[in-house]
Coordinates of C-alpha atoms and ligand atoms in Angstrom, one line a residue:
M1 CA -145.2 -22.0 46.6
A2 CA -143.5 -24.0 49.4
S3 CA -142.8 -27.7 48.9
Q4 CA -144.6 -30.6 50.5
K5 CA -141.5 -31.3 52.7
A6 CA -141.9 -28.1 54.6
E7 CA -141.0 -28.2 58.3
F8 CA -143.6 -26.3 60.5
I9 CA -142.4 -23.7 63.0
K10 CA -144.4 -21.5 65.3
V11 CA -144.1 -17.8 64.3
A12 CA -146.7 -15.9 66.3
T13 CA -149.9 -16.2 68.3
A14 CA -153.2 -15.7 66.4
A15 CA -154.0 -12.9 68.8
E16 CA -150.9 -10.9 67.6
I17 CA -152.4 -10.6 64.1
P18 CA -156.0 -9.2 64.4
P19 CA -158.3 -9.1 61.3
G20 CA -156.8 -6.6 58.9
G21 CA -153.5 -6.6 60.7
T22 CA -150.0 -7.6 59.6
R23 CA -146.9 -8.7 61.4
A24 CA -143.3 -9.2 60.3
V25 CA -141.3 -12.1 61.8
K26 CA -137.6 -12.6 61.3
L27 CA -136.8 -16.3 60.6
D28 CA -133.1 -16.0 60.3
E29 CA -130.4 -13.7 59.0
R30 CA -131.7 -14.0 55.5
R31 CA -135.4 -14.3 55.8
S32 CA -138.3 -12.2 57.1
V33 CA -141.9 -13.5 56.9
A34 CA -144.9 -11.3 56.5
L35 CA -148.1 -12.5 58.2
F36 CA -151.5 -11.0 57.0
N37 CA -154.9 -11.5 58.5
V38 CA -157.5 -11.1 55.8
D39 CA -161.0 -11.6 57.1
G40 CA -159.9 -14.0 59.7
R41 CA -157.6 -16.1 57.4
I42 CA -153.9 -15.9 58.0
Y43 CA -151.5 -15.7 55.0
A44 CA -147.7 -16.0 55.2
T45 CA -145.3 -14.7 52.6
N46 CA -141.7 -13.6 52.3
N47 CA -141.7 -10.0 53.6
Q48 CA -139.1 -9.0 51.0
C49 CA -140.9 -7.6 47.9
P50 CA -139.5 -9.5 44.9
H51 CA -139.1 -6.3 43.0
M52 CA -136.6 -4.3 45.1
G53 CA -137.0 -5.7 48.6
Y54 CA -139.4 -3.2 50.3
P55 CA -141.2 -4.8 53.3
L56 CA -144.6 -6.0 52.1
T57 CA -146.1 -5.6 55.6
R58 CA -146.1 -1.9 54.7
G59 CA -148.2 -2.6 51.6
T60 CA -151.9 -2.5 51.1
V61 CA -154.2 -5.5 51.1
R62 CA -157.4 -5.7 49.0
H63 CA -159.3 -8.7 47.8
G64 CA -156.5 -11.1 48.8
V65 CA -153.9 -9.1 46.9
V66 CA -151.0 -7.3 48.5
T67 CA -149.7 -4.2 46.8
C68 CA -146.2 -3.0 47.6
D69 CA -146.0 0.5 48.9
W70 CA -142.8 1.4 47.0
H71 CA -143.4 0.8 43.2
G72 CA -146.9 -0.7 43.3
R73 CA -146.2 -4.3 42.3
S74 CA -149.2 -6.6 43.3
F75 CA -149.1 -10.2 44.5
D76 CA -151.7 -12.8 45.1
L77 CA -151.4 -13.6 48.8
A78 CA -152.5 -17.2 48.5
G79 CA -150.1 -18.3 45.7
G80 CA -147.7 -15.4 45.5
G81 CA -148.3 -14.8 41.7
C82 CA -147.2 -11.3 40.6
F83 CA -149.5 -9.4 38.3
M84 CA -146.9 -7.0 36.8
P85 CA -143.7 -7.3 34.9
G86 CA -140.2 -6.8 36.3
C87 CA -140.3 -9.1 39.3
D88 CA -140.9 -12.7 39.9
D89 CA -143.6 -14.3 42.1
L90 CA -143.7 -13.9 45.8
E91 CA -142.6 -16.8 48.0
T92 CA -145.5 -18.0 50.2
F93 CA -145.7 -20.4 53.1
P94 CA -148.4 -22.9 54.2
V95 CA -150.1 -21.8 57.4
E96 CA -151.7 -23.9 60.2
L97 CA -153.4 -22.7 63.4
R98 CA -152.6 -24.9 66.3
N99 CA -154.1 -24.1 69.7
G100 CA -154.2 -20.4 69.0
D101 CA -150.7 -20.3 67.6
V102 CA -149.7 -19.6 64.0
W103 CA -147.3 -22.2 62.4
I104 CA -145.9 -21.9 59.0
G105 CA -144.2 -24.5 56.8
V106 CA -140.7 -23.6 55.9
E107 CA -138.7 -25.4 53.2
N108 CA -135.4 -26.9 54.0
R109 CA -133.5 -24.2 52.1
A110 CA -132.5 -26.0 48.9
Y111 CA -132.5 -23.4 46.1
A112 CA -136.0 -23.9 44.7
R113 CA -136.5 -20.8 42.5
K114 CA -133.7 -21.3 40.0
D115 CA -136.1 -21.5 37.0
Q116 CA -138.0 -18.4 38.1
H117 CA -134.7 -16.5 38.5
L118 CA -133.4 -17.6 35.1
R119 CA -136.6 -16.4 33.6
L120 CA -136.3 -13.1 35.5
L121 CA -132.8 -12.6 34.0
W122 CA -134.2 -13.3 30.6
E123 CA -137.0 -10.8 31.2
G124 CA -134.4 -8.2 32.2
L125 CA -132.4 -8.8 29.1
L126 CA -135.5 -8.5 26.8
R127 CA -136.5 -5.2 28.5
S128 CA -133.0 -3.8 28.9
D129 CA -133.8 -3.4 32.6
E130 CA -130.5 -3.0 34.4
W131 CA -131.9 -3.6 37.9
T132 CA -133.7 -6.8 36.9
I133 CA -130.6 -8.1 35.2
A134 CA -128.4 -7.4 38.2
K135 CA -131.0 -8.8 40.6
G136 CA -131.5 -12.0 38.5
I137 CA -127.8 -12.6 38.4
G138 CA -127.4 -11.9 42.1
L139 CA -130.2 -14.3 43.0
L140 CA -128.8 -17.0 40.8
Q141 CA -125.3 -16.6 42.2
A142 CA -126.6 -16.7 45.7
G143 CA -128.4 -19.9 44.8
G144 CA -125.1 -21.5 43.7
V145 CA -125.9 -21.5 40.0
P146 CA -122.5 -21.5 38.1
D147 CA -121.5 -18.4 36.2
G148 CA -121.4 -20.5 33.0
E149 CA -125.1 -21.3 33.2
I150 CA -125.9 -17.7 33.8
A151 CA -123.8 -16.7 30.8
Q152 CA -125.7 -19.2 28.7
V153 CA -129.0 -17.3 29.2
C154 CA -127.2 -14.2 28.0
L155 CA -125.7 -16.0 25.0
R156 CA -129.1 -17.4 24.0
H157 CA -130.7 -14.0 24.2
L158 CA -127.8 -12.3 22.3
G159 CA -128.1 -14.9 19.5
R160 CA -131.8 -14.1 19.0
H161 CA -131.3 -10.3 19.5
V162 CA -128.5 -10.2 16.9
T163 CA -130.3 -12.3 14.4
T164 CA -133.4 -10.2 14.5
E165 CA -132.2 -6.8 15.4
G166 CA -128.4 -6.4 14.9
G167 CA -126.0 -5.7 12.1
P168 CA -122.3 -6.4 11.9
E169 CA -121.6 -3.8 14.5
A170 CA -123.2 -6.1 17.0
G171 CA -119.7 -7.6 17.4
G172 CA -119.2 -5.1 20.1
K173 CA -121.9 -6.8 22.2
V174 CA -120.2 -10.2 21.7
S175 CA -116.9 -8.6 22.8
S176 CA -118.6 -7.3 26.0
L177 CA -120.1 -10.7 26.8
I178 CA -117.0 -12.9 26.3
N179 CA -114.6 -10.4 27.8
G180 CA -117.0 -9.7 30.7
I181 CA -117.1 -13.4 31.4
K182 CA -113.3 -13.6 31.4
V183 CA -112.9 -10.6 33.7
A184 CA -115.6 -11.9 36.0
R185 CA -113.5 -15.1 36.6
K186 CA -110.8 -13.0 38.1
Y187 CA -113.0 -11.6 40.9
E188 CA -115.4 -12.7 43.6
G189 CA -118.5 -11.3 45.3
E190 CA -119.6 -7.8 44.3
D191 CA -116.8 -7.3 41.8
K192 CA -117.7 -10.6 40.0
L193 CA -121.4 -9.5 40.0
I194 CA -120.5 -6.1 38.5
A195 CA -118.5 -7.8 35.7
L196 CA -121.2 -10.4 35.0
A197 CA -124.1 -7.9 35.2
G198 CA -122.2 -5.6 32.8
A199 CA -121.6 -8.4 30.4
A200 CA -125.2 -9.3 30.5
R201 CA -126.4 -5.8 30.1
A202 CA -124.4 -5.4 27.0
T203 CA -126.4 -8.3 25.4
A204 CA -129.7 -6.7 26.4
G205 CA -132.3 -5.5 23.8
E206 CA -135.3 -6.5 21.9
A207 CA -135.4 -9.9 20.3
G208 CA -138.0 -10.7 17.7
Q209 CA -139.2 -13.9 16.1
R210 CA -137.9 -15.4 12.9
Q211 CA -138.5 -18.7 11.2
P212 CA -135.7 -21.2 11.5
I213 CA -133.4 -21.3 8.5
K214 CA -133.7 -24.6 6.6
P215 CA -130.5 -26.3 5.4
L216 CA -130.0 -26.3 1.6
P217 CA -131.5 -29.3 -0.1
P218 CA -128.9 -31.9 -1.1
P219 CA -126.6 -32.5 -2.7
V220 CA -124.3 -30.1 -0.8
T221 CA -120.7 -30.7 -0.3
W222 CA -118.3 -28.8 2.0
E223 CA -116.3 -27.7 -1.1
K224 CA -119.5 -26.2 -2.5
I225 CA -120.2 -24.4 0.8
E226 CA -116.7 -23.0 0.8
G227 CA -116.9 -21.7 -2.7
L228 CA -120.4 -20.2 -2.3
C229 CA -119.4 -18.4 1.0
R230 CA -116.4 -16.8 -0.7
V231 CA -118.6 -15.7 -3.7
F232 CA -121.3 -14.4 -1.4
S233 CA -118.8 -12.5 0.7
R234 CA -117.5 -10.7 -2.3
D235 CA -121.1 -10.0 -3.4
R236 CA -122.2 -8.8 0.1
M237 CA -124.8 -11.5 0.4
A238 CA -124.9 -12.2 4.1
P239 CA -128.2 -14.2 4.1
G240 CA -126.7 -16.6 1.5
I241 CA -123.6 -17.1 3.7
E242 CA -125.7 -17.8 6.8
R243 CA -127.8 -20.5 5.0
C244 CA -124.6 -22.2 3.7
L245 CA -123.1 -22.2 7.2
L246 CA -126.2 -23.6 8.9
T247 CA -126.3 -26.3 6.2
A248 CA -122.6 -27.2 6.9
L249 CA -123.2 -27.5 10.7
Q250 CA -122.6 -31.1 11.6
N251 CA -124.3 -33.0 14.4
D252 CA -123.3 -36.6 13.7
Q253 CA -124.9 -38.8 16.4
R254 CA -122.1 -41.3 16.1
L255 CA -119.6 -38.7 17.2
T256 CA -119.1 -37.1 20.6
A257 CA -120.1 -33.5 21.1
R258 CA -116.4 -32.6 21.2
E259 CA -115.7 -34.4 17.9
N260 CA -118.6 -32.6 16.3
D261 CA -117.4 -29.3 17.7
E262 CA -113.9 -29.9 16.3
N263 CA -115.4 -30.7 12.8
N264 CA -117.6 -27.6 12.9
D265 CA -114.6 -25.4 13.7
R266 CA -113.8 -25.5 10.0
I267 CA -116.7 -23.0 9.7
L268 CA -114.6 -20.6 11.8
T269 CA -111.7 -21.0 9.5
L270 CA -113.9 -20.4 6.5
L271 CA -115.4 -17.3 8.1
Y272 CA -112.0 -16.0 9.0
Q273 CA -110.8 -16.5 5.4
C274 CA -113.8 -14.3 4.3
V275 CA -113.5 -11.5 6.9
A276 CA -109.7 -11.2 6.6
D277 CA -109.8 -10.9 2.8
D278 CA -108.0 -7.9 1.3
H279 CA -111.3 -6.0 0.4
F280 CA -111.9 -5.7 4.2
L281 CA -108.8 -3.6 4.7
G282 CA -109.9 -0.8 7.0
F283 CA -112.5 -2.9 8.8
P284 CA -110.7 -3.8 12.0
D285 CA -113.8 -4.9 13.8
N286 CA -114.1 -7.8 11.3
L287 CA -111.1 -9.4 12.9
T288 CA -111.8 -8.5 16.5
S289 CA -115.4 -9.7 16.2
M290 CA -114.3 -12.9 14.5
A291 CA -111.9 -13.6 17.3
N292 CA -114.6 -13.0 19.9
L293 CA -116.9 -15.4 18.0
C294 CA -114.2 -18.1 18.1
Q295 CA -113.9 -17.6 21.8
I296 CA -117.7 -17.9 22.2
V297 CA -117.6 -21.3 20.5
S298 CA -114.6 -22.3 22.6
E299 CA -116.5 -21.3 25.8
F300 CA -120.0 -22.6 25.0
G301 CA -119.6 -25.2 22.3
W302 CA -121.3 -25.1 18.8
E303 CA -124.8 -26.2 19.9
R304 CA -125.3 -23.1 22.1
S305 CA -123.3 -20.7 19.9
Q306 CA -124.5 -21.6 16.4
E307 CA -127.3 -19.1 16.0
L308 CA -125.1 -16.2 17.0
V309 CA -121.9 -17.4 15.2
C310 CA -123.6 -18.2 11.8
N311 CA -125.7 -15.1 11.8
L312 CA -123.1 -12.5 12.9
G313 CA -120.3 -14.3 11.1
A314 CA -122.3 -14.1 7.9
K315 CA -123.1 -10.4 8.5
L316 CA -119.4 -9.7 9.0
A317 CA -118.3 -11.7 5.9
G318 CA -121.1 -10.3 3.7
R319 CA -121.2 -6.7 5.1
R320 CA -122.0 -3.8 2.9
R321 CA -119.0 -1.7 1.8
S322 CA -118.5 0.9 -0.8
E323 CA -116.0 0.7 -3.5
P324 CA -112.5 1.6 -2.2
Q325 CA -111.1 4.9 -3.2
L326 CA -107.8 5.2 -5.0
F327 CA -105.7 5.4 -1.9
L328 CA -107.2 2.3 -0.3
R329 CA -107.0 0.4 -3.7
V330 CA -103.3 1.1 -3.8
A331 CA -102.9 -0.3 -0.2
I332 CA -104.9 -3.4 -1.1
E333 CA -102.8 -4.0 -4.2
T334 CA -99.6 -3.5 -2.1
M335 CA -100.9 -6.0 0.4
K336 CA -101.7 -8.6 -2.3
S337 CA -98.3 -8.1 -3.9
L338 CA -96.4 -8.6 -0.6
T339 CA -98.3 -11.6 0.7
P340 CA -96.3 -14.8 -0.1
A341 CA -98.4 -17.3 -2.1
S342 CA -98.0 -19.9 0.7
P343 CA -97.0 -18.0 3.9
E344 CA -94.9 -20.1 6.2
I345 CA -96.4 -19.4 9.6
E346 CA -95.4 -21.2 12.8
D347 CA -98.5 -21.2 14.9
V348 CA -97.0 -22.3 18.2
R349 CA -95.4 -20.0 20.6
A350 CA -91.7 -20.3 19.8
Q351 CA -89.6 -19.6 22.9
P352 CA -87.0 -18.3 23.2
A353 CA -86.8 -17.8 19.4
G354 CA -87.2 -14.2 18.8
W355 CA -86.5 -11.8 16.0
Q356 CA -83.5 -14.0 15.0
G357 CA -81.1 -11.1 14.4
R358 CA -83.7 -9.0 12.6
D359 CA -84.4 -5.6 13.9
E360 CA -87.6 -5.5 15.9
D361 CA -87.3 -1.7 16.5
A362 CA -87.0 -1.1 12.8
F363 CA -90.2 -3.2 12.3
A364 CA -92.1 -1.3 15.0
A365 CA -90.9 2.1 13.6
A366 CA -92.2 1.1 10.1
I367 CA -95.5 0.1 11.6
A368 CA -95.9 3.2 13.6
G369 CA -94.6 5.5 10.9
A370 CA -96.9 7.4 8.5
D371 CA -96.0 5.5 5.4
V372 CA -98.3 2.6 4.5
K373 CA -95.9 1.2 1.9
K374 CA -93.1 0.9 4.4
A375 CA -95.4 -0.6 7.0
F376 CA -96.6 -3.2 4.5
E377 CA -93.1 -3.9 3.3
A378 CA -92.1 -4.5 6.9
V379 CA -94.9 -7.1 7.3
G380 CA -94.1 -8.6 3.9
A381 CA -90.4 -9.0 5.0
V382 CA -91.2 -10.8 8.3
L383 CA -93.6 -13.1 6.4
K384 CA -90.9 -13.9 3.8
A385 CA -88.4 -14.5 6.5
G386 CA -90.7 -17.0 8.3
L387 CA -90.2 -15.4 11.7
P388 CA -92.2 -17.0 14.5
V389 CA -95.5 -15.3 14.2
E390 CA -96.1 -15.1 17.9
R391 CA -93.1 -12.9 18.3
V392 CA -94.4 -10.6 15.6
I393 CA -97.7 -10.5 17.4
D394 CA -95.9 -9.7 20.7
T395 CA -94.3 -6.8 19.0
F396 CA -97.7 -5.5 17.7
V397 CA -99.1 -5.8 21.2
L398 CA -96.2 -4.1 22.8
L399 CA -96.2 -1.3 20.3
A400 CA -99.9 -0.7 20.9
A401 CA -99.5 -0.7 24.6
D402 CA -96.5 1.7 24.3
R403 CA -98.6 4.1 22.3
M404 CA -101.4 4.0 25.0
A405 CA -98.7 4.7 27.6
R406 CA -97.4 7.7 25.8
T407 CA -100.3 9.3 23.9
P408 CA -100.6 13.0 24.6
V409 CA -103.7 13.7 26.7
N410 CA -104.2 17.4 26.4
V411 CA -106.5 17.4 23.4
N412 CA -107.7 14.2 21.8
S413 CA -105.9 11.2 23.1
G414 CA -107.4 8.8 20.6
W415 CA -108.5 6.1 23.0
P416 CA -111.0 4.4 20.6
E417 CA -108.2 4.1 18.0
L418 CA -105.5 3.1 20.5
T419 CA -107.6 0.4 22.1
T420 CA -108.6 -0.8 18.7
E421 CA -104.9 -1.2 17.9
L422 CA -104.3 -3.1 21.1
N423 CA -107.4 -5.4 20.9
L424 CA -106.8 -6.0 17.2
S425 CA -103.2 -6.9 17.9
V426 CA -104.3 -9.3 20.6
S427 CA -106.9 -10.8 18.3
L428 CA -104.1 -11.9 16.0
R429 CA -103.4 -14.8 18.3
T430 CA -106.9 -16.1 17.7
A431 CA -106.6 -15.5 13.9
C432 CA -103.5 -17.6 14.0
K433 CA -105.2 -20.4 15.9
Y434 CA -108.4 -20.7 13.9
G435 CA -107.6 -19.1 10.6
G436 CA -104.4 -20.7 9.3
A437 CA -101.4 -19.2 7.7
R438 CA -103.0 -17.2 4.9
V439 CA -105.5 -15.6 7.3
T440 CA -102.8 -14.7 9.8
A441 CA -100.7 -13.1 7.0
N442 CA -103.7 -11.0 5.9
A443 CA -104.5 -10.1 9.5
L444 CA -101.0 -8.8 10.1
F445 CA -101.5 -6.4 7.1
H446 CA -104.9 -5.4 8.5
T447 CA -103.3 -4.6 11.8
A448 CA -100.5 -2.6 10.3
Y449 CA -103.1 -0.7 8.3
Q450 CA -104.9 0.3 11.6
F451 CA -101.7 1.8 12.9
F452 CA -101.2 3.7 9.7
Q453 CA -104.8 5.0 9.8
D454 CA -104.1 6.3 13.3
R455 CA -101.1 8.4 12.1
W456 CA -102.9 11.6 13.1
L457 CA -102.2 10.7 16.7
N458 CA -98.6 11.9 16.2
I459 CA -97.1 9.7 18.9
P460 CA -93.3 9.7 18.4
V461 CA -91.8 6.3 17.7
R462 CA -89.7 4.9 20.5
S463 CA -87.5 1.8 20.6
L464 CA -89.3 -1.0 22.4
S465 CA -86.0 -2.3 23.8
D466 CA -85.0 1.1 25.4
A467 CA -85.4 1.5 29.2
L468 CA -88.5 3.5 30.2
E469 CA -88.1 6.9 31.8
P470 CA -87.9 6.4 35.6
G471 CA -91.2 6.7 37.4
R472 CA -92.4 8.7 40.4
L473 CA -94.2 7.1 43.2
A474 CA -94.5 8.7 46.6
A475 CA -95.6 5.6 48.5
G476 CA -92.9 3.4 49.9
D477 CA -94.6 0.0 50.0
E478 CA -96.7 -2.1 47.6
T479 CA -100.1 -1.6 49.3
S480 CA -99.7 2.2 49.6
G481 CA -98.5 2.3 46.0
I482 CA -101.6 0.5 44.8
A483 CA -103.7 3.0 46.8
E484 CA -101.8 5.9 45.3
I485 CA -102.3 4.7 41.8
C486 CA -106.0 3.7 42.2
G487 CA -106.6 7.1 43.9
S488 CA -105.1 8.8 40.8
I489 CA -107.4 6.9 38.5
Q490 CA -110.4 7.8 40.7
A491 CA -109.3 11.4 40.8
L492 CA -108.9 11.5 37.0
D493 CA -105.2 12.4 37.4
V494 CA -104.1 11.2 34.0
H495 CA -100.9 13.3 34.1
N496 CA -99.5 11.6 37.2
V497 CA -100.8 8.1 37.0
G498 CA -98.4 7.0 34.3
P499 CA -95.2 7.9 36.2
Q500 CA -96.8 6.4 39.4
V501 CA -97.3 3.1 37.7
R502 CA -93.8 3.1 36.3
G503 CA -92.4 4.0 39.8
Y504 CA -94.4 1.2 41.3
L505 CA -93.1 -1.4 38.8
D506 CA -89.5 0.0 39.0
A507 CA -89.7 -0.7 42.7
G508 CA -90.3 -4.4 41.9
F509 CA -93.8 -4.5 43.3
S510 CA -96.3 -7.0 41.9
G511 CA -97.8 -6.0 38.6
Q512 CA -100.4 -8.7 38.8
R513 CA -101.7 -7.4 42.0
L514 CA -101.8 -3.8 40.7
L515 CA -103.7 -5.0 37.6
H516 CA -106.2 -6.8 39.7
E517 CA -106.8 -3.7 41.9
M518 CA -107.0 -1.3 38.9
G519 CA -109.5 -3.7 37.4
R520 CA -111.7 -3.3 40.5
V521 CA -111.6 0.4 40.2
I522 CA -112.5 0.3 36.5
L523 CA -115.4 -2.1 37.0
K524 CA -116.9 0.2 39.6
D525 CA -117.0 3.2 37.3
D526 CA -119.7 4.1 34.8
T527 CA -117.2 3.8 32.0
G528 CA -116.0 0.4 33.2
Q529 CA -118.0 -1.6 30.7
S530 CA -116.3 0.1 27.7
I531 CA -112.9 -0.7 29.2
V532 CA -113.6 -4.3 29.9
P533 CA -112.5 -5.8 26.6
T534 CA -109.2 -3.9 26.9
L535 CA -108.9 -5.0 30.6
A536 CA -109.4 -8.6 29.5
S537 CA -106.7 -8.2 26.8
I538 CA -104.3 -6.8 29.3
F539 CA -104.9 -9.6 31.8
E540 CA -104.0 -12.1 29.1
E541 CA -101.0 -10.2 27.7
W542 CA -99.5 -9.4 31.1
E543 CA -98.9 -13.2 31.5
L544 CA -97.9 -13.9 27.9
L545 CA -95.4 -11.1 27.7
K546 CA -93.3 -11.9 30.8
G547 CA -89.7 -10.9 30.3
Q548 CA -90.3 -8.3 27.6
P549 CA -88.7 -5.0 28.4
S550 CA -91.8 -3.0 27.4
R551 CA -94.3 -5.1 29.1
N552 CA -94.8 -2.5 31.9
Q553 CA -96.4 -0.2 29.3
L554 CA -99.5 -2.4 29.4
L555 CA -100.2 -1.3 32.9
V556 CA -99.1 2.3 32.3
G557 CA -101.4 2.5 29.3
L558 CA -104.3 0.9 31.1
A559 CA -104.0 3.3 34.0
R560 CA -103.8 6.4 31.8
Y561 CA -106.8 5.2 29.7
A562 CA -108.9 4.5 32.7
A563 CA -108.1 7.8 34.3
D564 CA -108.7 9.8 31.1
V565 CA -112.1 8.3 30.1
R566 CA -113.4 7.9 33.6
R567 CA -116.5 9.9 34.5
N568 CA -115.8 9.9 38.2
K569 CA -119.0 8.2 39.1
N570 CA -119.6 5.1 41.1
S571 CA -121.7 2.6 39.2
Q572 CA -121.7 -0.2 41.7
G573 CA -125.1 0.8 43.1
F574 CA -127.1 -1.8 41.3
A575 CA -124.6 -4.6 42.1
Q576 CA -124.4 -3.7 45.7
T577 CA -128.2 -3.6 46.0
A578 CA -128.6 -6.8 44.1
L579 CA -126.2 -8.6 46.4
R580 CA -127.9 -7.3 49.5
F581 CA -131.3 -8.3 47.9
A582 CA -130.1 -11.8 47.1
E583 CA -128.9 -12.2 50.7
G584 CA -132.3 -10.9 52.0
R585 CA -130.6 -7.8 53.4
T586 CA -132.4 -4.9 51.8
T587 CA -135.0 -2.5 53.0
V588 CA -136.6 -5.2 55.1
D589 CA -133.7 -4.9 57.5
V590 CA -133.8 -1.2 57.5
F591 CA -137.4 -1.0 58.5
E592 CA -137.3 -3.8 61.0
K593 CA -134.4 -2.4 63.0
Ligands
FES601 S1 -142.7 -2.7 44.2 FE1 -142.0 -3.5 46.0 S2 -140.0 -2.8 46.1 FE2 -140.7 -2.1 44.2

């Protein structure tokens, strides 16, 4: 409904709209108005159907209700109310007849439909309706609503969806949300919308009701909460952990929100201690999901994140697992025996301190070899030596990227395993920040175990300090080089894209720019959403690993991964249509031209 402050403008003469007739009038570049004469009374509405933009002047009017001719959504002509799901209400305008002319009241275009569009997005999430999600986000963005506010709707929905419908594997949805938000920040316009809509779509699904969980009756101390959570984690009692965590949440009115958040972060440390425990060896998603939950809290604060974090965190810490078989039991015992009682871990990025005379290549070879004992001994040795942990993490990341850059692609390249290695290695930085020394030490063993589990990939070990094989790029300048590489990704040319990226980087062209453009290609493909967490990791690591001889393998690996898993389909359709819809440029224009 238009506001009281509408400014009246003349749009037609009454004679131009006879009883039963309709007329479309273009107000400006973004708006077309539909005029309807129903039994002598004139109604004015937006001509763009709120569902997908078909012109309503082509619809059918009965009993004061217009029914769109495309998918049959119906709207009350007087107030604009929609009678079906999947679209919001229709914008209407007050009408006055002055001396045989039709005048309508038009609002001064402040964005007046924000609440409706937030609701529309929520509806799309509940119904897993891809179009409604993209349209809602497109409209909100066009209205100037910040991305963070849009993401909050997705987070709130995801929290309820996970608590009522999801298990520990729902960590994948959290990963898509937080990494989609990070990637969206790198882009504008259509690319940003694709990234955000993809992140939102990953959170979609049914969300049921449940009673709020009451805090435990007093007396309850933090020490008691810590002890109980550890016991419940061992006993696979996720609900007990969740109730303890919700009891521990602090919202002290005397403190600022930031101070309360900082105090509540001890919950993340406690959860980390549980999910990184030795009995979770072989559950790499425990650590990657935990890292994503920490980033959710950092992005949105505890108040908005608590339902998701306490529920999913408890499900990860208390997840069901069978008794480990002999082989895994031996690995767990080895891990325990090699972990120093009080690991000395420096949690700041120590530059330029590196491997301090120790052999990084020998460490990487032990991790990538097929002997779990040697791999664990290598981790135990760096822990004992007190090497700067960030350098050890760098090595894990570089090793994972190097394996992505060199995995054979003829049969099974092992992309799920390889990207798990990379994202798990990257998540070590968050484990270090939130979990403390013991958690970081355990997490290094978990990561080493993931590489060991992937020994079937048979990727020969290579020295990370050796120069890479020279590349092959036909193009002679940066822009053509990017086009050549992106063209290979689009053409699924996984055999040539690696040498092309190496050739591009050998020539001294900008890796940052190449990464940005490869990201655009990835976002626009059907497979883009599954690559987004890895893309986000590579965006971060490309900056962090400046100066490392093997850094280029991050981009080589990404290009090969994208080219190999791509389905060669363009998935930007929804985003493009949603953008045009939000700008008022959809089928209305097509029909009025
Ligand atoms: S019902 Fe109008 S465009 Fe779909």
